[in-house]
Coordinates of C-alpha atoms in Angstrom, one line a residue:
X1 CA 62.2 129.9 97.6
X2 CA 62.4 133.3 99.3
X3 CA 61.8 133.2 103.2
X4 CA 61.7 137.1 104.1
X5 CA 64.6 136.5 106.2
X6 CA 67.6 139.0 104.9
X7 CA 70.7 137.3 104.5
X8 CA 74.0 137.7 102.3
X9 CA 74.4 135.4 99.4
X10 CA 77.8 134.0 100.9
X11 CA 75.1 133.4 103.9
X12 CA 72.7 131.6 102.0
X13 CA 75.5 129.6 100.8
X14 CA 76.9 128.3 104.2
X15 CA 73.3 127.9 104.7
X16 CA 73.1 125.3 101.9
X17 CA 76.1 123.6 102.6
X18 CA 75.3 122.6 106.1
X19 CA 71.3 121.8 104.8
X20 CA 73.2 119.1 101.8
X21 CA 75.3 117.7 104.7
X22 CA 78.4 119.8 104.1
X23 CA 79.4 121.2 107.2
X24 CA 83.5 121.2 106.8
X25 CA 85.3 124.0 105.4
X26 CA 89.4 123.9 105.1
X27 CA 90.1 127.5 104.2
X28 CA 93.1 130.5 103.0
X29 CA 90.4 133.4 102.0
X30 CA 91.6 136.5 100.8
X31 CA 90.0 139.9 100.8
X32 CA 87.1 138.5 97.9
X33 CA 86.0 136.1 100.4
X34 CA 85.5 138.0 103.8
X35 CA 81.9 137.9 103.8
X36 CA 82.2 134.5 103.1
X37 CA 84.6 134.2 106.6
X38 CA 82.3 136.3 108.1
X39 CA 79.1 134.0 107.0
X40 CA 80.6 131.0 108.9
X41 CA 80.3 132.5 112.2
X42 CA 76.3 132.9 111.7
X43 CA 76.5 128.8 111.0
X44 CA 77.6 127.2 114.1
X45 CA 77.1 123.6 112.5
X46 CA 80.0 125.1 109.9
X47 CA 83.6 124.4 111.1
X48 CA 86.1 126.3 109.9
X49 CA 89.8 124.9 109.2
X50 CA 93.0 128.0 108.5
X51 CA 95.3 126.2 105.9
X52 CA 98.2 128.0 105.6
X53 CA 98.7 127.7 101.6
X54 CA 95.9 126.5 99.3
X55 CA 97.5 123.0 98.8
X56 CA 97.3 121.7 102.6
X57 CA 93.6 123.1 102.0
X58 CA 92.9 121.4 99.0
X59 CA 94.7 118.1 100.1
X60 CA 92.7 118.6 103.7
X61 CA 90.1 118.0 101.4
X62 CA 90.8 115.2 99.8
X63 CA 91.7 113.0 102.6
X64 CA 88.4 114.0 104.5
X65 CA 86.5 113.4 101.5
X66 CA 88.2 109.7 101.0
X67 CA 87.5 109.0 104.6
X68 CA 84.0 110.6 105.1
X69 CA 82.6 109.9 102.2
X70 CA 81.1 113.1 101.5
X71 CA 82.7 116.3 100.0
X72 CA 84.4 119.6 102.7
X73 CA 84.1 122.9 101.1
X74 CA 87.4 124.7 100.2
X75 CA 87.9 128.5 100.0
X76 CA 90.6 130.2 98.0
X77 CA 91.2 132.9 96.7
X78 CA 91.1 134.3 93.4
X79 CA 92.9 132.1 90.4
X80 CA 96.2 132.7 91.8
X81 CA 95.3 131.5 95.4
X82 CA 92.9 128.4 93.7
X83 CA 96.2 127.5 91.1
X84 CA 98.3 127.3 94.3
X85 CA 96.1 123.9 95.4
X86 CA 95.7 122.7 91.7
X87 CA 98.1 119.9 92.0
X88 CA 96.4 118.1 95.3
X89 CA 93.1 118.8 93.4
X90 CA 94.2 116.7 90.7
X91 CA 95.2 114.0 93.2
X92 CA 91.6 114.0 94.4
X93 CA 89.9 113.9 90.6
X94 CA 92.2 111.4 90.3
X95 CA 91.2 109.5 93.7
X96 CA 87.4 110.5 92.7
X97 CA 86.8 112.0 95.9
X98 CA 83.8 114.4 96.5
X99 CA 85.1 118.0 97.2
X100 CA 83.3 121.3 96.4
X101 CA 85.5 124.6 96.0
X102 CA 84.4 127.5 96.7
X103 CA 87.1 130.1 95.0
X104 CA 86.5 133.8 95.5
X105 CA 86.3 136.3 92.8
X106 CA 86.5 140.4 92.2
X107 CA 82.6 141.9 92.4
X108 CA 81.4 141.5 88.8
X109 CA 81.2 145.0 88.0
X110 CA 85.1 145.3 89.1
X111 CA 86.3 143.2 86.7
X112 CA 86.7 144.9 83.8
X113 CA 89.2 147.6 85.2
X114 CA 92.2 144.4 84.8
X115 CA 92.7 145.5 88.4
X116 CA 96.4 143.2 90.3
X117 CA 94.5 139.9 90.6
X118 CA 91.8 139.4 87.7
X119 CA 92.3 136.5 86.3
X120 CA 90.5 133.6 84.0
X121 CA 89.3 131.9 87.1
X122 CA 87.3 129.5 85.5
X123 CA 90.8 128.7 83.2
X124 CA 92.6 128.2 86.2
X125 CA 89.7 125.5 87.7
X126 CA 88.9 124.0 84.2
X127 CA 91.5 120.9 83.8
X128 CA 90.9 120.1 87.7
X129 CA 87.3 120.4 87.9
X130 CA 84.3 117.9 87.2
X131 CA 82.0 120.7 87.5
X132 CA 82.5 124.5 87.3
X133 CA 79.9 127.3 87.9
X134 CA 80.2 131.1 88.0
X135 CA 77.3 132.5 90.5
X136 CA 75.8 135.5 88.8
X137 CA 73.8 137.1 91.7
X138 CA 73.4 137.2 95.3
X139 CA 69.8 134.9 94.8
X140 CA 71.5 132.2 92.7
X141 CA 74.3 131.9 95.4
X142 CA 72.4 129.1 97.3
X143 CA 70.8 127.3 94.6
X144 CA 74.4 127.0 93.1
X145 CA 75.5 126.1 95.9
X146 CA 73.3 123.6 96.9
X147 CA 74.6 121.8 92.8
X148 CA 77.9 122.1 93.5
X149 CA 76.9 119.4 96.7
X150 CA 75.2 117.4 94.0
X151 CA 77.6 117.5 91.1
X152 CA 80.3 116.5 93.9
X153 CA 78.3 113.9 95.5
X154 CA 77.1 112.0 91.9
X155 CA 79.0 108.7 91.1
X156 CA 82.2 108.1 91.1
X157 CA 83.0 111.4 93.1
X158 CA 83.7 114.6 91.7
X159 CA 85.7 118.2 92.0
X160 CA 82.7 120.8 92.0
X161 CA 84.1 124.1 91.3
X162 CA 81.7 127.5 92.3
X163 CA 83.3 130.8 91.7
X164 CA 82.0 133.3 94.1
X165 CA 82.2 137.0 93.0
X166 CA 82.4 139.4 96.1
X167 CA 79.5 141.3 95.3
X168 CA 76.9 138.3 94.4
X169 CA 78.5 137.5 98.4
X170 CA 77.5 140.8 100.3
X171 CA 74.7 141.7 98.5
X172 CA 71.4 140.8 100.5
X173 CA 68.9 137.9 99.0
X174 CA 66.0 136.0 101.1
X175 CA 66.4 132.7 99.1
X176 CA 66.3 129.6 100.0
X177 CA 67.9 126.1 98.6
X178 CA 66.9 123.2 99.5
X179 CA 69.4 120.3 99.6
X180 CA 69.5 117.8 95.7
X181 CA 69.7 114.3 95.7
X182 CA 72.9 113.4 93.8
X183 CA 72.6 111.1 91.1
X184 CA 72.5 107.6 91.1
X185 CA 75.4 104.8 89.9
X186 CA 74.7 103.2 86.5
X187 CA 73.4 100.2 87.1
X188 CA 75.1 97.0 86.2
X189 CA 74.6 95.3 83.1
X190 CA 73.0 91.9 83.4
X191 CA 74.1 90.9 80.2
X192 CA 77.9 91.6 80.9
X193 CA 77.1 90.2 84.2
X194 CA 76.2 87.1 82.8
X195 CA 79.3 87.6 80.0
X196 CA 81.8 87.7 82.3
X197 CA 80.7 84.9 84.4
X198 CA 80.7 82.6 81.2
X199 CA 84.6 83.7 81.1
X200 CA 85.3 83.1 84.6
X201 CA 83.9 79.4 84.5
X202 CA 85.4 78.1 81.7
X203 CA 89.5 80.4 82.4
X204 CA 90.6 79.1 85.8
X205 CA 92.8 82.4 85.4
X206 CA 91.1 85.1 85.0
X207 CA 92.6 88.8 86.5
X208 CA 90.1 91.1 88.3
X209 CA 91.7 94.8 88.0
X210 CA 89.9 97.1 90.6
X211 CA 90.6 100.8 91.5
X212 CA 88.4 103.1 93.6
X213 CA 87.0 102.1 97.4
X214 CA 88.3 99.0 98.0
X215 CA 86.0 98.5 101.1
X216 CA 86.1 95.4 103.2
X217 CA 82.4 94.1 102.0
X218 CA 83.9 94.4 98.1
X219 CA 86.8 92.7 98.7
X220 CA 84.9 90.5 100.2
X221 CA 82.7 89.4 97.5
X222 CA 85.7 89.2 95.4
X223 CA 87.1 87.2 97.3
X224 CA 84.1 84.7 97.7
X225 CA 84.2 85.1 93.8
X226 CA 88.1 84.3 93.8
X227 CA 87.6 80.9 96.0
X228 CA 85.3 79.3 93.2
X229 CA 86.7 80.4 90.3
X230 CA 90.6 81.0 90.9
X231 CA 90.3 84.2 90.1
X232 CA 93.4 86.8 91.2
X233 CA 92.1 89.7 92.8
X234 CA 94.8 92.7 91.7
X235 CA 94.0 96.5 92.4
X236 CA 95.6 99.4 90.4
X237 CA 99.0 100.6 91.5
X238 CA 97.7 103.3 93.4
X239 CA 94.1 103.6 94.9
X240 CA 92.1 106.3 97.0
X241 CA 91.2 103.9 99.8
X242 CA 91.6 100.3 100.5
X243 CA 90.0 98.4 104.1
X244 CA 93.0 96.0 104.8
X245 CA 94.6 94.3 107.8
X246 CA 93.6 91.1 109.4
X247 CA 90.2 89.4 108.7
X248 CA 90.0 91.1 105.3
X249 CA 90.5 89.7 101.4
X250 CA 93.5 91.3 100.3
X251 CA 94.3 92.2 96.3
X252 CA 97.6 92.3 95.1
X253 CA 98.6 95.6 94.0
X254 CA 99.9 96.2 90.7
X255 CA 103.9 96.9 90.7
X256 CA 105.0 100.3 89.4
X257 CA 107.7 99.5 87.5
X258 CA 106.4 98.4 84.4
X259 CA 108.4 95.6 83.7
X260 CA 107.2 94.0 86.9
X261 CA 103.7 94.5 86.5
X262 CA 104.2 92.6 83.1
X263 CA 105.7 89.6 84.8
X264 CA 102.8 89.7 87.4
X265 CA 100.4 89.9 84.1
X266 CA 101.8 87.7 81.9
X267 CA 100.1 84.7 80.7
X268 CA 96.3 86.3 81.4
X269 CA 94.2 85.6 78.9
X270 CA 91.1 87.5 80.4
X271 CA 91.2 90.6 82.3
X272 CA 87.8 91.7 84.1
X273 CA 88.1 95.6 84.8
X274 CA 86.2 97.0 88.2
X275 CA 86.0 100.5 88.1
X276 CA 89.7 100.7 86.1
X277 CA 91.0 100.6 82.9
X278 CA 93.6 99.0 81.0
X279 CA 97.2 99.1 83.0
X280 CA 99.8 101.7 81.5
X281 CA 103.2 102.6 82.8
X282 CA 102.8 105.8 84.8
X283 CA 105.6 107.5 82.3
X284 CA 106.9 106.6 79.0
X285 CA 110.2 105.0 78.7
X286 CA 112.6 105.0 75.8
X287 CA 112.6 101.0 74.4
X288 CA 110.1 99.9 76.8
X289 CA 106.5 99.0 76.8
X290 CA 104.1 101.5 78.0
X291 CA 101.0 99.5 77.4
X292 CA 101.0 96.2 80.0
X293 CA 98.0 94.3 79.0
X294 CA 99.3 91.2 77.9
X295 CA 98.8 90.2 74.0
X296 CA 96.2 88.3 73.0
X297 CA 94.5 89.0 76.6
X298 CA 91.0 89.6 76.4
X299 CA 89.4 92.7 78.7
X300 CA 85.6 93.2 79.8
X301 CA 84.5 96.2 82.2
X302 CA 82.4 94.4 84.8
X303 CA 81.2 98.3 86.0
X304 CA 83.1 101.2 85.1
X305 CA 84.0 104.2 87.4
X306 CA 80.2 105.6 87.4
X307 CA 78.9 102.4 87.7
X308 CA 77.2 100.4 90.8
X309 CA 80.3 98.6 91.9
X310 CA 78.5 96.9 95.0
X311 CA 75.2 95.7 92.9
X312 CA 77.4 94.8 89.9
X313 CA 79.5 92.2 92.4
X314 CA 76.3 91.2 94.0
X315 CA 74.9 90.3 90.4
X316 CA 78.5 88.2 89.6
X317 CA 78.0 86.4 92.9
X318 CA 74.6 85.5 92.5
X319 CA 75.6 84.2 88.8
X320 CA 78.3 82.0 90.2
X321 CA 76.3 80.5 93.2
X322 CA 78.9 81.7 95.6
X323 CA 76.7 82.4 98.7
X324 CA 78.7 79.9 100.6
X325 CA 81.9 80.4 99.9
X326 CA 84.3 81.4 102.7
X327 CA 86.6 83.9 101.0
X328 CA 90.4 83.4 102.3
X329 CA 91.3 86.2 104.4
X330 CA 94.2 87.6 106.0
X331 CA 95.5 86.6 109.4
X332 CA 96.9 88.6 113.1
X333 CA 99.9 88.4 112.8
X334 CA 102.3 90.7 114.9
X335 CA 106.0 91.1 114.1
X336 CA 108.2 91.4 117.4
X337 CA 110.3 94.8 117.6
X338 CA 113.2 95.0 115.1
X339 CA 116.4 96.5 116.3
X340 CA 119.8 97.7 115.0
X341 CA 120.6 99.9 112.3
X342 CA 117.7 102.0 111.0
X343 CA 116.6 100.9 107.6
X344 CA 112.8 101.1 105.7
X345 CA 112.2 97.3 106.5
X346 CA 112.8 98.1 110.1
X347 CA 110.7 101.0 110.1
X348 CA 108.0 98.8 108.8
X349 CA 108.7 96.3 111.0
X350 CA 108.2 98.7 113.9
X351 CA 104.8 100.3 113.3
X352 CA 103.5 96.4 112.7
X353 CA 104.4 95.7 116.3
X354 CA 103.2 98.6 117.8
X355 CA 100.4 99.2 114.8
X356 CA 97.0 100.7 116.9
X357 CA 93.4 99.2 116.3
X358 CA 91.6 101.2 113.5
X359 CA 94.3 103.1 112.6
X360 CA 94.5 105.2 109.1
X361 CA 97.7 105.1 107.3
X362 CA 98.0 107.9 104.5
X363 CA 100.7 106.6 102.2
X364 CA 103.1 109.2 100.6
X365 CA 106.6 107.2 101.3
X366 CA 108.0 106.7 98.1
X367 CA 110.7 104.4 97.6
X368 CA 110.9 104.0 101.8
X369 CA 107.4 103.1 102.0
X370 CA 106.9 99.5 101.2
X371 CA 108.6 98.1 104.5
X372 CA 105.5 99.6 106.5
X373 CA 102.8 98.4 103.8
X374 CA 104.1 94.7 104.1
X375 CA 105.0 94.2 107.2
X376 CA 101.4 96.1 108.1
X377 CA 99.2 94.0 105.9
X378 CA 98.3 91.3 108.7
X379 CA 97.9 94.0 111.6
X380 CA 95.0 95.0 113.1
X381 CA 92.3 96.5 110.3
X382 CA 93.1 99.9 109.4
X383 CA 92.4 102.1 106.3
X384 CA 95.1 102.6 103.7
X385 CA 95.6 105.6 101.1
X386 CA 97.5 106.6 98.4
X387 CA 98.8 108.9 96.3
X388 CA 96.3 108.5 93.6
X389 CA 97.6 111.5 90.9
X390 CA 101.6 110.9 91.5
X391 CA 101.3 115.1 92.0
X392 CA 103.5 115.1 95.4
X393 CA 102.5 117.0 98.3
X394 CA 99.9 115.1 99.7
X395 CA 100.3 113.0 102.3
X396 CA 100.6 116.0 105.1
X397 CA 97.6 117.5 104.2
X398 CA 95.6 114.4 103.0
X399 CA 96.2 113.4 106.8
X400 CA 95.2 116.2 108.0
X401 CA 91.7 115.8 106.5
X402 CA 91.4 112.4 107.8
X403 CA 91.9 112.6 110.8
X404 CA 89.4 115.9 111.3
X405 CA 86.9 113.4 108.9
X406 CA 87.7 110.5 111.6
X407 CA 89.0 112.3 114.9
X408 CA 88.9 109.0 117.0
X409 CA 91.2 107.3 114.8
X410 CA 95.1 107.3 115.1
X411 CA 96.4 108.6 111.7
X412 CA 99.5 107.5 109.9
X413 CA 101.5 109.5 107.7
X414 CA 104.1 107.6 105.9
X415 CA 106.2 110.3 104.0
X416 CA 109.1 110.5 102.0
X417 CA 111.3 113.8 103.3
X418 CA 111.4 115.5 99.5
X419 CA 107.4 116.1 98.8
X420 CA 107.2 116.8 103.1
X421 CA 108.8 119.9 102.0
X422 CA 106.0 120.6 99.8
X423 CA 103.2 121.1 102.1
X424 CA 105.3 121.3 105.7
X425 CA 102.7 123.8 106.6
X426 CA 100.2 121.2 107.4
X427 CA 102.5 120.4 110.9
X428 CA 100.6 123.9 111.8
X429 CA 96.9 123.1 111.2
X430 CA 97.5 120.1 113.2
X431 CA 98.3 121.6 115.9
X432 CA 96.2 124.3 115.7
X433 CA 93.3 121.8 115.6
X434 CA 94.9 119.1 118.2
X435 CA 94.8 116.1 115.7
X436 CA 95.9 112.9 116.7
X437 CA 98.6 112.2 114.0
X438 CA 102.2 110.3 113.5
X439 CA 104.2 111.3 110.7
X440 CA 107.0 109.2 110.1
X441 CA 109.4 112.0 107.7
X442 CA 111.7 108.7 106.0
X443 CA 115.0 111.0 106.4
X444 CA 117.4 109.9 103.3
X445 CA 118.1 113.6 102.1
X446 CA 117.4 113.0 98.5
X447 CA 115.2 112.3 95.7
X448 CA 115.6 108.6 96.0
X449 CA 112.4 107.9 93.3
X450 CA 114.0 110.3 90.8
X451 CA 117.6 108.7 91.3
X452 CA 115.8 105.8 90.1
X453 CA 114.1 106.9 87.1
X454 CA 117.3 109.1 85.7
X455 CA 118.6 105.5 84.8
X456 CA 115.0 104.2 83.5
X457 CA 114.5 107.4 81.2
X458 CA 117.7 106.8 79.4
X459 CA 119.8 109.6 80.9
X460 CA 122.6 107.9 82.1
X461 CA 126.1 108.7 83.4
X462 CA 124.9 111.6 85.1
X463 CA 127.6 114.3 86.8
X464 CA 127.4 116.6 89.7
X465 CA 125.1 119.2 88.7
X466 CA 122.8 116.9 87.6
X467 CA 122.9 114.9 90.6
X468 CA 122.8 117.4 93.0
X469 CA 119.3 118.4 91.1
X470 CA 118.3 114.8 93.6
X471 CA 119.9 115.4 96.7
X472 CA 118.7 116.8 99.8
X473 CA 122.0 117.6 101.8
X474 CA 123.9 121.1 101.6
X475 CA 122.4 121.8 103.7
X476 CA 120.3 119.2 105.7
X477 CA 116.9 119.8 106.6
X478 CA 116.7 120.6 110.2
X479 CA 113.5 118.3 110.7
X480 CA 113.3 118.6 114.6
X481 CA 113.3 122.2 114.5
X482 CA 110.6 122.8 111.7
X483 CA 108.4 120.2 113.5
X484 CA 108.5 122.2 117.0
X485 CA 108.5 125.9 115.4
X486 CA 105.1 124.9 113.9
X487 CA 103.8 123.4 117.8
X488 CA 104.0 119.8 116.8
X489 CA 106.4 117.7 118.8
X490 CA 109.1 116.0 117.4
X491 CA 111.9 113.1 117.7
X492 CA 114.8 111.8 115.7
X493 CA 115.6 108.1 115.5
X494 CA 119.0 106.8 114.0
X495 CA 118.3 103.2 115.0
X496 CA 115.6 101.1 115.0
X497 CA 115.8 101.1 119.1
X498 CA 115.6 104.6 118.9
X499 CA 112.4 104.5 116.4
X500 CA 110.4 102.4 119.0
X501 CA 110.7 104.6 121.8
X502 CA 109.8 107.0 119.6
X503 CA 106.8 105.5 117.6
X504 CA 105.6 104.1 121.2
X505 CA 105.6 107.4 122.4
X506 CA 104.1 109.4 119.7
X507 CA 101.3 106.7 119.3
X508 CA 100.2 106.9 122.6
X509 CA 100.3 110.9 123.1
X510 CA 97.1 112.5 121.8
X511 CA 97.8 115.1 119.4
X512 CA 100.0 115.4 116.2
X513 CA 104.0 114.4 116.6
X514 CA 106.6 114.1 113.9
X515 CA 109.6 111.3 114.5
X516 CA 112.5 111.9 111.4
X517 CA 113.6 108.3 110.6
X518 CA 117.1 108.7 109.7
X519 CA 117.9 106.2 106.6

């Protein structure tokens, strides 16, 4: 509704994100989106974050979304500034994590002269967008807006796309938009409730499969369901979030290699699917099975991913009787300080023993990273993420989200040296902004994952050319240097003494440090 108060449409618009509970923008405008940068600074509830290329802002994004549970804006500009963040927006469709982009475009009447940067913006958004909307005039601009909040914030989490044309932004409107309620879950199904609870009672070895939120008071009616029925509790390979550590029911995650998630499979007869969907292998291989569901194994979707995951665990509880159950949870435990030569194991090994309280730990190590996710799993409780969408890239700016989302919690970024290079830009905003994170760059100089999967695809005997397509040397990344040329201090460790001076050090210095692990 109008107000009689003069305001810009990209005004009105800030205006409705901070009234819907948006109040988080990670930012790289361009010259169709001044009056958008201009707008913030009439919104002092907005903050501003400078990204300096569209896929630390769109992977800012994700991670705050993940951790806040509620979507940042994102400005970029044009198609070819919004196709520069594509891939981290298709981790976070992927992770189903609440984000609303905000992508500027030339003034409507411009568009037709083909001028440098027209493009098919709404192409370019398509494929990673739940939701896509073109504003038409300077009045709509906050109604859309205010839709974009709700398409973002309705189950399980979406990518709201609103295209912004310069003119519907500086041209003057007095309307109004009042915040939406996003929808509702689906509610769960008594009669697969009471299906699936017929299965668990009479097969002492039924498989849950769960993706999503793996929060602490889930995993905890799983687990409750677990102790009186046998059930194992397994998540996907890769999930957005999981609440782990001591005093929390942990699943087993789902190996990557295909032929191990089979052996962890095989023999299951029923498989109960929370929020998932039958397992696959994340490629195709020649001879090998792509499709891991065991034969003969039955499947039943408890909830699916727009479903109410809480009420539909409640309901199975309440089936079962298993109000009194104590679920079995994991136990303190504190590994003492490794030290010798520097190896993934010990760098795991490290960060358990001097792992802080509360801590979030955004996971984009690769084949260095499982040291630090097992011998972390009994440390204090901490929040875990992942690489959801296998685009790489992520973990820099993913932490950089989180910890503006959660700025009195140490964050941990486990990543492997090849996809750091992707987003290294990140090391900036975090300094710019003073965020308290650890990245942990696991230094082997090559594509160690890829190494892997040349034998797995069928290519083998490879020669020089093809393997220096894997390797990271010739010359070496200078780590150190990049780190303190973008303000962030740095350290490099070459033995595991060496890593827990470091680690010690960075954990307990506010703002953002980088040690390079040297494996």
């Amino acid at each position: 509704m109008p107000d009689g108060k003069k305001r810009s449409g990209a005004e009105s618009l800030v205006e409705a994100f901070v009234a819907s509970g948006v109040n988080v923008c990670f930012a790289n405008p361009g010259t169709s989106e001044m009056h958008f940068v201009a707008a913030l600074d009439s919104n002092p509830e907005m903050r501003c974050v400078l990204g300096l290329f569209e896929g630390v802002v769109t992977g800012a994004a994700d991670g705050y979304g993940r951790m806040a549970r509620k979507p940042a804006a994102t400005l970029t500009h044009l198609g070819p500034g919004l196709g520069n963040g594509l891939a981290n927006l298709h981790n976070a469709k992927k992770a189903r994590t609440p984000i609303v982009n905000v992508i500027g475009d030339h003034a409507t009447y411009h568009r037709k002269y083909d001028a440098p940067l027209t493009s098919d913006v709404e192409g370019v958004a398509r494929p990673m967008s739940n939701w896509i909307r073109v504003s038409q005039t300077a009045d709509s601009v906050g109604y859309d807006g205010a839709e974009a909040v709700q398409a973002a914030l309705s189950p399980p989490g979406q990518v709201a796309s609103l295209i912004l044309p310069a003119d519907t932004a500086w041209s003057p409107t007095t309307a109004v938009a009042n915040p939406k309620e996003p929808l509702k879950p689906k509610g769960a199904d008594h009669q697969v409730v009471m299906e699936v609870a017929k299965v668990l009672k009479r097969d002492p070895n039924v498989v849950f499969l769960i993706n999503g939120f793996l929060s602490e008071g889930r995993m905890s009616q799983l687990g409750k369901i677990s102790k009186k029925t046998g059930a194992k509790i397994i998540s996907d390979t890769f999930v957005a979030r999981t609440e782990r550590g001591a005093g929390r029911v942990e699943a087993q995650r789902l190996p990557y290699f295909g032929e191990q998630a089979s052996e962890v499979l095989a023999g299951t007869r029923n498989l109960v699917l929370i929020s998932s969907q039958p397992p696959v292998t994340f490629f195709a291989y020649p001879d090998k099975p792509n499709w891991l569901t065991p034969e003969g194994c039955e499947t039943h979707e408890l909830i699916g991913r727009d479903g109410d995951i809480d009420g539909a665990l409640d309901a199975l509880c309440q089936e079962l009787e298993v109000g009194s159950e104590e679920p079995i949870v994991v136990e303190f435990d504190r590994p003492d300080k490794p030290s010798g030569t520097l190896d993934p194991l010990k760098i795991g090994q490290s960060l358990g023993h001097y792992f802080p309280d509360n801590a979030i730990v955004v996971d984009e190590g690769g084949m260095s990273g499982a040291g630090a996710s097992i011998s972390t799993r009994t440390a204090a409780p901490h929040d875990w993420l992942m690489l959801t969408g296998g685009s790489i890239g992520y973990g820099m700016p993913a932490a950089t989200g989180a910890a503006i989302a959660c700025p009195d919690r140490r964050v941990i970024n486990l990543q492997a040296d090849g996809s750091a290079m992707y987003t290294i830009q990140s090391l900036w905003t975090q300094a710019r902004e003073g965020l308290d994170i650890t990245t942990i760059i696991f230094s082997n100089r090559k594509y160690a994952i890829l190494q892997v999967e040349f034998a797995r695809v069928g290519a083998h005997n490879p020669g020089p050319k093809a393997m220096s397509m894997l390797d990271l040397t010739n010359p070496d990344i200078g780590w150190i240097d990049l780190a303190k040329g973008l303000g962030v201090n740095a350290w490099r460790a070459t033995t595991a003494d060496e890593f827990n001076s470091a680690l010690a050090a960075s954990l307990s210095t506010p703002g953002p440090s980088l040690i390079e692990a040297v494996i």
